Coordinates of C-alpha atoms in Angstrom, one line a residue:
Chain A
X1 CA -20.5 0.2 12.3
X2 CA -17.6 -2.2 11.9
X3 CA -14.3 -0.6 11.1
X4 CA -11.7 -1.8 8.6
X5 CA -9.0 -4.0 10.2
X6 CA -6.3 -1.5 9.1
X7 CA -7.9 1.3 11.2
X8 CA -8.4 -1.1 14.1
X9 CA -4.7 -1.9 14.2
X10 CA -3.8 1.8 13.7
X11 CA -6.1 2.8 16.6
X12 CA -4.5 0.1 18.8
X13 CA -1.0 1.4 18.1
X14 CA -2.0 5.0 18.9
X15 CA -3.7 4.0 22.2
X16 CA -0.7 1.9 23.1
X17 CA 1.7 4.8 22.6
X18 CA -0.5 7.2 24.4
X19 CA -0.6 5.0 27.5
X20 CA 3.0 3.8 27.6
X21 CA 4.8 6.0 30.2
X22 CA 8.3 5.1 29.0
X23 CA 7.5 6.1 25.5
X24 CA 5.9 9.3 26.6
X25 CA 9.1 10.1 28.5
X26 CA 11.1 9.5 25.3
X27 CA 8.7 11.7 23.4
X28 CA 9.0 14.4 26.0
X29 CA 12.8 14.3 25.9
X30 CA 12.7 14.6 22.1
X31 CA 10.4 17.5 22.3
X32 CA 12.5 19.2 25.0
X33 CA 15.8 18.8 23.0
X34 CA 14.3 20.0 19.7
X35 CA 12.5 23.0 21.3
X36 CA 15.7 23.7 23.4
X37 CA 17.7 23.9 20.2
X38 CA 15.1 26.2 18.8
X39 CA 15.3 28.3 21.9
X40 CA 19.1 28.4 21.6
X41 CA 18.7 30.0 18.2
X42 CA 16.6 32.9 19.6
X43 CA 18.3 36.1 18.9
X44 CA 21.0 34.6 16.7
X45 CA 21.4 36.1 13.3
X46 CA 19.9 34.2 10.5
X47 CA 16.3 33.1 10.7
X48 CA 14.6 30.0 9.4
X49 CA 17.5 28.8 7.2
X50 CA 19.9 29.3 10.1
X51 CA 17.5 27.3 12.4
X52 CA 17.3 24.6 9.8
X53 CA 21.1 24.3 9.7
X54 CA 21.2 24.3 13.5
X55 CA 18.6 21.5 13.7
X56 CA 19.8 19.4 10.7
X57 CA 22.4 17.2 12.4
X58 CA 20.4 16.8 15.6
X59 CA 17.4 15.7 13.6
X60 CA 19.5 13.3 11.6
X61 CA 20.4 11.5 14.8
X62 CA 17.4 12.1 17.0
X63 CA 14.7 11.1 14.6
X64 CA 16.1 7.5 14.1
X65 CA 16.7 7.3 17.9
X66 CA 13.2 8.2 18.8
X67 CA 11.7 6.1 16.0
X68 CA 13.6 3.0 17.0
X69 CA 12.8 3.6 20.7
X70 CA 9.1 3.9 20.0
X71 CA 8.9 1.1 17.4
X72 CA 11.4 -1.7 17.9
X73 CA 9.1 -3.6 20.3
X74 CA 5.9 -3.1 18.4
X75 CA 5.5 -6.3 16.5
X76 CA 8.2 -8.1 18.6
X77 CA 6.1 -7.5 21.7
X78 CA 2.9 -9.0 20.1
X79 CA 5.0 -12.0 19.1
X80 CA 6.5 -12.4 22.6
X81 CA 3.1 -12.3 24.3
X82 CA 1.6 -14.8 21.9
X83 CA -0.8 -12.2 20.6
X84 CA 0.6 -12.4 17.1
X85 CA -0.6 -16.0 16.9
X86 CA -4.0 -15.0 18.2
X87 CA -4.2 -12.1 15.7
X88 CA -3.4 -14.5 12.9
X89 CA -6.6 -16.4 13.5
X90 CA -8.6 -13.2 12.7
X91 CA -9.5 -12.1 9.2
X92 CA -6.5 -9.7 8.9
X93 CA -3.7 -10.2 6.4
X94 CA 0.0 -9.7 7.3
X95 CA 0.1 -6.7 5.0
X96 CA -2.8 -5.1 6.8
X97 CA -1.3 -5.8 10.2
X98 CA 2.2 -4.5 9.3
X99 CA 0.7 -1.5 7.6
X100 CA -1.5 -0.7 10.6
X101 CA 1.5 -0.9 13.0
X102 CA 3.6 1.2 10.7
X103 CA 0.9 3.9 10.1
X104 CA 0.0 4.1 13.8
X105 CA 3.6 4.5 15.0
X106 CA 4.5 6.8 12.1
X107 CA 1.4 9.0 12.8
X108 CA 2.2 9.4 16.4
X109 CA 5.9 10.2 15.7
X110 CA 4.9 12.6 13.0
X111 CA 2.7 14.5 15.4
X112 CA 5.6 14.7 17.9
X113 CA 8.1 15.8 15.2
X114 CA 5.8 18.5 13.7
X115 CA 4.8 19.8 17.1
X116 CA 8.5 19.9 18.2
X117 CA 9.8 21.6 15.1
X118 CA 6.8 24.0 15.0
X119 CA 7.4 25.2 18.6
X120 CA 11.2 25.4 17.9
X121 CA 10.4 27.5 14.8
X122 CA 8.1 29.8 16.6
X123 CA 10.6 30.2 19.4
X124 CA 13.5 31.0 17.0
X125 CA 11.4 33.3 14.9
X126 CA 10.2 35.3 17.9
X127 CA 13.8 36.0 18.9
X128 CA 15.4 36.5 15.5
X129 CA 15.1 40.3 15.5
X130 CA 18.0 40.9 13.1
X131 CA 18.3 39.5 9.7
X132 CA 21.4 37.6 8.7
X133 CA 24.3 39.9 8.1
X134 CA 26.4 37.5 6.2
X135 CA 24.9 34.1 5.9
X136 CA 21.5 34.4 4.2
X137 CA 21.8 36.8 1.3
X138 CA 18.5 36.0 -0.4
X139 CA 16.1 37.3 2.2
X140 CA 13.1 36.1 0.1
X141 CA 14.3 32.5 0.5
X142 CA 14.6 32.7 4.2
X143 CA 10.9 32.4 5.0
X144 CA 8.6 30.2 7.0
X145 CA 7.9 28.3 3.8
X146 CA 11.5 27.2 3.6
X147 CA 11.3 26.0 7.2
X148 CA 8.1 24.3 6.3
X149 CA 10.0 22.4 3.7
X150 CA 12.5 21.3 6.3
X151 CA 9.7 20.1 8.5
X152 CA 8.1 18.2 5.6
X153 CA 11.5 16.6 4.7
X154 CA 12.1 15.7 8.3
X155 CA 8.7 14.0 8.3
X156 CA 9.7 12.0 5.2
X157 CA 12.9 11.0 6.9
X158 CA 11.0 9.9 10.0
X159 CA 8.6 7.9 8.0
X160 CA 11.5 6.0 6.3
X161 CA 13.3 5.3 9.5
X162 CA 10.1 4.2 11.2
X163 CA 9.6 1.7 8.4
X164 CA 13.1 0.4 9.1
X165 CA 12.3 0.1 12.8
X166 CA 9.1 -1.8 12.0
X167 CA 11.1 -4.2 9.9
X168 CA 13.5 -4.8 12.8
X169 CA 10.6 -5.5 15.1
X170 CA 9.2 -8.0 12.6
X171 CA 12.4 -9.8 11.8
X172 CA 13.9 -10.0 15.3
X173 CA 13.1 -13.3 17.1
X174 CA 13.7 -12.0 20.7
X175 CA 13.7 -8.8 22.6
X176 CA 17.4 -8.8 22.9
X177 CA 17.9 -9.4 19.2
X178 CA 15.5 -6.6 18.5
X179 CA 17.4 -4.2 20.8
X180 CA 20.8 -5.2 19.3
X181 CA 19.5 -4.8 15.8
X182 CA 17.9 -1.5 16.6
X183 CA 21.1 -0.1 18.1
X184 CA 23.3 -1.4 15.2
X185 CA 21.0 0.0 12.6
X186 CA 20.7 3.3 14.4
X187 CA 24.5 3.6 14.3
X188 CA 24.5 2.5 10.7
X189 CA 21.8 4.9 9.6
X190 CA 23.1 7.9 11.6
X191 CA 26.8 7.6 10.8
X192 CA 27.8 4.2 9.5
X193 CA 26.7 4.4 5.9
X194 CA 28.1 7.9 5.5
X195 CA 31.4 6.8 6.9
X196 CA 31.5 3.7 4.7
X197 CA 30.9 5.9 1.6
X198 CA 33.5 8.4 2.6
X199 CA 36.0 5.6 3.3
X200 CA 35.4 4.3 -0.2
X201 CA 35.8 7.8 -1.6
X202 CA 39.1 8.5 0.3
X203 CA 40.4 5.1 -0.9
X204 CA 39.6 6.2 -4.5
X205 CA 37.2 3.3 -4.8
X206 CA 34.5 5.7 -6.0
X207 CA 34.8 8.9 -8.0
X208 CA 33.7 12.3 -6.9
X209 CA 30.9 12.3 -9.5
X210 CA 29.5 9.0 -8.2
X211 CA 29.7 10.2 -4.6
X212 CA 26.5 12.3 -4.9
X213 CA 24.6 9.2 -6.1
X214 CA 26.1 6.8 -3.6
X215 CA 25.4 8.8 -0.5
X216 CA 21.8 9.0 -1.5
X217 CA 21.4 5.5 -0.4
X218 CA 22.2 6.5 3.2
X219 CA 18.9 7.7 4.6
X220 CA 20.6 10.4 6.7
X221 CA 22.6 11.6 3.7
X222 CA 19.6 11.5 1.4
X223 CA 17.6 13.6 4.0
X224 CA 20.5 16.1 4.2
X225 CA 20.8 16.3 0.5
X226 CA 17.1 17.1 0.1
X227 CA 17.3 19.7 2.8
X228 CA 20.2 21.4 1.1
X229 CA 18.5 21.3 -2.2
X230 CA 15.0 22.4 -1.0
X231 CA 15.8 24.8 1.9
X232 CA 19.4 25.9 2.1
X233 CA 20.6 26.4 -1.5
X234 CA 17.6 28.5 -2.7
X235 CA 18.1 30.9 0.2
X236 CA 21.8 31.3 0.1
X237 CA 24.0 33.0 -2.5
X238 CA 26.9 30.9 -1.4
X239 CA 25.8 27.7 0.1
X240 CA 28.2 26.2 2.6
X241 CA 30.5 23.7 1.0
X242 CA 29.0 20.3 1.9
X243 CA 29.1 17.1 -0.2
X244 CA 25.4 16.3 -0.4
X245 CA 23.5 13.7 -2.3
X246 CA 21.7 14.5 -5.5
X247 CA 17.9 15.0 -5.4
X248 CA 17.1 12.1 -7.6
X249 CA 19.5 9.8 -5.8
X250 CA 18.1 11.0 -2.4
X251 CA 14.5 10.4 -3.4
X252 CA 15.3 7.0 -4.9
X253 CA 17.3 6.0 -1.8
X254 CA 14.6 7.0 0.7
X255 CA 11.9 5.3 -1.4
X256 CA 14.0 2.1 -1.7
X257 CA 14.5 2.0 2.1
X258 CA 10.8 2.6 2.7
X259 CA 9.6 0.0 0.3
X260 CA 12.3 -2.5 1.2
X261 CA 11.8 -2.2 4.9
X262 CA 8.0 -2.6 4.7
X263 CA 8.4 -5.5 2.3
X264 CA 10.8 -7.2 4.7
X265 CA 8.5 -6.6 7.6
X266 CA 5.5 -8.2 5.7
X267 CA 7.7 -11.1 4.6
X268 CA 9.0 -11.8 8.1
X269 CA 6.0 -11.1 10.3
X270 CA 4.5 -14.5 9.6
X271 CA 4.2 -16.9 6.7
X272 CA 1.0 -16.6 4.7
Chain B
X1 CA -22.0 -25.2 13.3
X2 CA -23.2 -28.7 14.3
X3 CA -22.1 -30.1 11.0
X4 CA -18.6 -28.8 11.5
X5 CA -16.0 -31.5 10.8
X6 CA -12.3 -31.2 11.1
X7 CA -10.4 -33.8 9.0
X8 CA -6.6 -34.4 9.1
X9 CA -5.2 -36.8 6.5
X10 CA -1.6 -38.0 6.3
X11 CA -0.3 -35.1 8.3
X12 CA 3.4 -34.8 8.7
X13 CA 5.7 -32.2 10.2
X14 CA 9.2 -32.0 11.6
X15 CA 11.9 -29.6 12.6
X16 CA 14.8 -30.8 10.4
X17 CA 15.5 -34.4 11.4
X18 CA 13.2 -34.2 14.4
X19 CA 9.8 -35.6 13.5
X20 CA 6.8 -34.2 15.3
X21 CA 4.2 -36.1 13.4
X22 CA 4.2 -38.6 10.6
X23 CA 1.3 -39.7 8.5
X24 CA -1.3 -38.8 11.1
X25 CA -4.9 -39.2 10.1
X26 CA -7.8 -38.4 12.3
X27 CA -11.0 -36.3 12.4
X28 CA -12.4 -34.1 15.1
X29 CA -16.1 -33.9 15.6
X30 CA -18.1 -30.8 16.5
X31 CA -19.7 -30.8 20.0
X32 CA -16.8 -32.7 21.6
X33 CA -13.8 -31.7 23.8
X34 CA -10.8 -33.5 22.5
X35 CA -7.8 -33.6 24.8
X36 CA -4.4 -33.7 23.1
X37 CA -2.0 -35.3 25.5
X38 CA 1.5 -36.7 25.4
X39 CA 4.9 -36.6 27.1
X40 CA 6.9 -33.4 27.3
X41 CA 8.5 -32.6 23.9
X42 CA 6.0 -34.8 22.0
X43 CA 5.0 -31.7 20.0
X44 CA 1.5 -30.9 21.3
X45 CA 1.9 -27.2 20.8
X46 CA 3.3 -27.7 17.3
X47 CA 0.3 -30.0 16.4
X48 CA -2.1 -27.3 17.7
X49 CA -0.3 -24.7 15.6
X50 CA -0.6 -27.0 12.6
X51 CA -4.3 -27.5 13.3
X52 CA -4.7 -23.7 13.7
X53 CA -3.0 -23.1 10.3
X54 CA -0.1 -21.2 12.0
X55 CA 2.4 -23.7 10.6
X56 CA 2.4 -25.3 7.2
X57 CA 2.6 -29.1 7.3
X58 CA 5.4 -31.0 5.4
X59 CA 2.9 -33.5 4.2
X60 CA -0.8 -34.2 4.3
X61 CA -3.9 -32.1 4.3
X62 CA -6.1 -30.4 7.0
X63 CA -9.7 -29.7 6.2
X64 CA -11.2 -27.2 8.6
X65 CA -14.8 -26.1 8.9
X66 CA -15.4 -22.6 7.7
X67 CA -16.8 -19.9 10.0
X68 CA -18.3 -16.6 9.2
X69 CA -15.1 -14.6 9.0
X70 CA -13.1 -16.5 11.6
X71 CA -12.5 -20.2 11.1
X72 CA -10.3 -21.1 14.1
X73 CA -9.7 -19.6 17.5
X74 CA -6.3 -20.3 19.1
X75 CA -5.2 -19.6 22.7
X76 CA -1.5 -20.0 23.2
X77 CA 0.1 -21.4 26.3
X78 CA 0.5 -18.5 28.9
X79 CA -1.4 -16.0 26.9
X80 CA -0.8 -12.3 27.5
X81 CA -2.3 -9.1 26.1
X82 CA -1.1 -5.5 25.7
X83 CA -0.9 -4.3 29.3
X84 CA -2.0 -0.8 28.8
X85 CA -5.6 -1.8 27.9
X86 CA -8.6 -2.7 30.0
X87 CA -10.2 -6.1 29.7
X88 CA -13.1 -4.7 27.8
X89 CA -10.9 -2.8 25.4
X90 CA -8.9 -5.9 24.7
X91 CA -12.0 -7.9 23.7
X92 CA -13.2 -4.8 21.9
X93 CA -10.1 -4.8 19.8
X94 CA -10.5 -8.4 18.8
X95 CA -14.2 -7.8 18.1
X96 CA -13.4 -4.9 15.8
X97 CA -10.7 -7.0 14.1
X98 CA -13.3 -9.7 13.5
X99 CA -15.8 -7.2 12.2
X100 CA -18.1 -7.8 15.2
X101 CA -19.9 -4.7 16.5
X102 CA -21.1 -6.1 19.8
X103 CA -20.4 -4.9 23.3
X104 CA -17.6 -6.9 25.0
X105 CA -19.7 -7.2 28.1
X106 CA -21.7 -10.1 26.9
X107 CA -18.6 -12.2 26.1
X108 CA -16.9 -11.3 29.3
X109 CA -20.0 -12.3 31.3
X110 CA -20.0 -15.7 29.7
X111 CA -16.6 -16.5 31.1
X112 CA -17.2 -14.9 34.5
X113 CA -15.3 -11.7 33.8
X114 CA -18.3 -9.4 33.6
X115 CA -17.2 -7.5 36.7
X116 CA -13.7 -6.7 35.7
X117 CA -14.2 -5.1 32.3
X118 CA -12.7 -1.9 33.5
X119 CA -9.6 -3.4 35.0
X120 CA -6.3 -3.3 33.2
X121 CA -5.1 -6.5 31.7
X122 CA -1.9 -6.5 33.6
X123 CA -3.8 -6.4 36.9
X124 CA -5.5 -9.8 36.3
X125 CA -4.4 -13.1 37.9
X126 CA -3.1 -15.9 35.8
X127 CA -6.5 -17.6 35.8
X128 CA -8.4 -14.5 34.9
X129 CA -6.0 -13.9 32.0
X130 CA -6.7 -17.5 30.7
X131 CA -10.5 -16.7 31.0
X132 CA -9.9 -13.5 29.0
X133 CA -8.1 -15.7 26.4
X134 CA -11.2 -17.9 26.3
X135 CA -13.4 -14.9 25.9
X136 CA -11.2 -13.8 23.0
X137 CA -11.6 -17.3 21.5
X138 CA -15.3 -16.8 21.4
X139 CA -15.0 -13.6 19.3
X140 CA -16.4 -14.0 15.9
X141 CA -18.0 -17.3 16.8
X142 CA -15.4 -19.6 15.2
X143 CA -16.4 -23.3 14.7
X144 CA -13.0 -24.5 15.9
X145 CA -11.3 -23.6 19.3
X146 CA -7.8 -24.8 20.1
X147 CA -6.4 -24.2 23.6
X148 CA -2.8 -24.9 24.5
X149 CA -2.4 -25.8 28.2
X150 CA -5.1 -23.5 29.4
X151 CA -4.9 -24.7 33.0
X152 CA -1.1 -25.1 33.6
X153 CA -0.1 -23.6 36.9
X154 CA -3.6 -22.9 38.1
X155 CA -5.4 -24.1 41.2
X156 CA -8.1 -26.8 40.9
X157 CA -11.0 -24.3 41.3
X158 CA -9.8 -22.1 38.4
X159 CA -9.0 -25.2 36.4
X160 CA -12.6 -26.4 36.8
X161 CA -13.9 -22.9 35.8
X162 CA -11.7 -23.0 32.6
X163 CA -12.8 -26.5 31.7
X164 CA -16.4 -25.6 32.4
X165 CA -16.0 -22.7 29.9
X166 CA -14.3 -25.1 27.5
X167 CA -17.0 -27.7 27.7
X168 CA -19.7 -25.0 27.0
X169 CA -17.8 -24.1 23.8
X170 CA -18.2 -27.7 22.7
X171 CA -21.8 -27.9 23.8
X172 CA -22.6 -25.0 21.4
X173 CA -21.4 -27.3 18.5
X174 CA -17.8 -26.3 18.2
X175 CA -14.7 -28.5 17.6
X176 CA -12.7 -28.0 20.7
X177 CA -9.1 -29.3 21.2
X178 CA -7.3 -28.8 24.4
X179 CA -3.6 -29.7 24.9
X180 CA -3.1 -30.5 28.5
X181 CA -0.9 -32.2 31.1
X182 CA -3.7 -32.1 33.6
X183 CA -4.7 -35.8 33.5
X184 CA -7.4 -35.5 36.2
X185 CA -9.1 -32.7 34.3
X186 CA -8.8 -34.5 31.0
X187 CA -10.4 -37.6 32.6
X188 CA -13.3 -35.4 34.0
X189 CA -13.9 -33.1 31.0
X190 CA -12.7 -34.6 27.8
X191 CA -14.9 -36.6 25.5
X192 CA -12.0 -38.0 23.6
X193 CA -8.3 -38.3 24.0
X194 CA -5.6 -38.1 21.3
X195 CA -2.3 -39.4 22.8
X196 CA 0.8 -38.4 20.7
X197 CA 4.2 -39.8 21.3
X198 CA 7.2 -40.5 19.0
X199 CA 5.7 -38.7 16.1
X200 CA 2.6 -40.8 16.0
X201 CA -1.0 -40.7 17.4
X202 CA -0.6 -43.6 19.8
X203 CA -4.2 -43.6 21.0
X204 CA -7.5 -42.0 19.9
X205 CA -10.4 -42.9 22.0
X206 CA -12.7 -41.9 24.8
X207 CA -11.1 -41.8 28.3
X208 CA -13.2 -44.8 29.6
X209 CA -12.3 -46.8 26.5
X210 CA -8.6 -46.1 27.1
X211 CA -8.9 -47.4 30.6
X212 CA -10.6 -50.6 29.4
X213 CA -8.0 -51.1 26.6
X214 CA -5.0 -50.8 29.0
X215 CA -6.7 -52.5 31.9
X216 CA -5.8 -49.6 34.2
X217 CA -7.7 -47.5 36.8
X218 CA -6.4 -44.1 35.9
X219 CA -5.7 -42.2 32.7
X220 CA -2.2 -41.6 34.0
X221 CA -1.6 -45.3 34.1
X222 CA -3.2 -45.7 30.7
X223 CA -1.0 -43.1 29.1
X224 CA 2.1 -44.7 30.7
X225 CA 1.1 -48.1 29.4
X226 CA 0.4 -46.8 25.9
X227 CA 3.5 -44.7 25.6
X228 CA 5.6 -47.6 26.9
X229 CA 4.0 -49.9 24.3
X230 CA 4.7 -47.4 21.6
X231 CA 8.4 -47.3 22.6
X232 CA 8.9 -51.1 22.6
X233 CA 6.9 -52.0 19.6
X234 CA 8.7 -51.4 16.3
X235 CA 7.0 -49.0 13.9
X236 CA 4.1 -50.7 12.1
X237 CA 4.3 -53.7 14.4
X238 CA 1.5 -53.0 16.7
X239 CA -1.1 -54.8 14.7

């Protein structure tokens, strides 16, 4: 029975990733680092919330890194080989093609992320024999469910940065341009946007009340804000003082990046 | 498929001030191999991309015959495929994309690749990769097949195999257009020649008729004479 073009493209992406040794090495390194961080938390006081805080910053940086490494050549590679022109002669729309590439890459990355964080969580939990003595005061909030929320939010963050990486792959006109854009965007997403907002804040260009909204439009800050709102704050009597984005601004910011990136990818991949 | 007709009317395209084609009108008939020839930089690839619908013309219209799901097959110059897949998987991907549920083996056998279905694409020679590209062009049975320099850099035996496969596509009633610099192969295999130069179709005729018209013994000589004439005769002054 003939399959829908979307699933055909998704299947091709998954098979490509499974057979690309370089990308498997990248995935293995990501898994090792995340699980290693989980292992480092074994026996430390705290629990799932402590582990979440341990993993938060590494995930902010590692997720875009692995997403860009795995994705920046996806559409660009098809274009460089001339396969994009060939694919265009088949009954598949550019929306379907981009969606297939995005879903295939995001699905593989999600599998990697969830597996890594799950193993890290199991490792940390197996060693956390003592409950927190000073950090987590609401024991009821420090549960696997809280950690599950962190995993889910990490997945959301990954989906957004994968969409941005797909857009880079569609927009770039050469491998070098794709690599340069990927590195530049990686720096921008991981630290650049936060730094820009903080620079505006310290220069009194934005008020403190506007800060929570503005940082929501940085994907890393939006992710951090959601993690604090959904995982850390419910579990702690006194959350650590951290300027985080508001929930609404974070959700809006991530949604804007997701839709904007996929829209840009569809517009750039080829003219209809 | 035998009624397929490909009509180009007043076609124009350029990159900024550089004109590739101006007011070109011609038709392409099913069942014939048409060779698109011209000097380097004359825009053969761009014209093929226009015919394939990969570029939008600045002016004019292109009327293509419709197929069952896939109207045009296009093989780019120096085609390549994702290297992690086998030959059969590559054709399987394109068949699935086209909604075809057949086994890739039949198509691969048609182009002489029946024995290498399990080999990875990146282990194929240049000629075999072109044949794989031609097998891809057959997927979905499109009425129009456009091939860009399918034999460049290949030895004469492989060139003959590729043109044999190309001629068989036309014999089945397709419109086949081949951009090529291989004048000997064009002379042997093409039913018709479209010579483009300076943004115009300079000649449109059968190879033998071009030899008669230019009073030359070889197509190479005929092309040189025709291009030279085009460069010395002011626009619109040929008649």
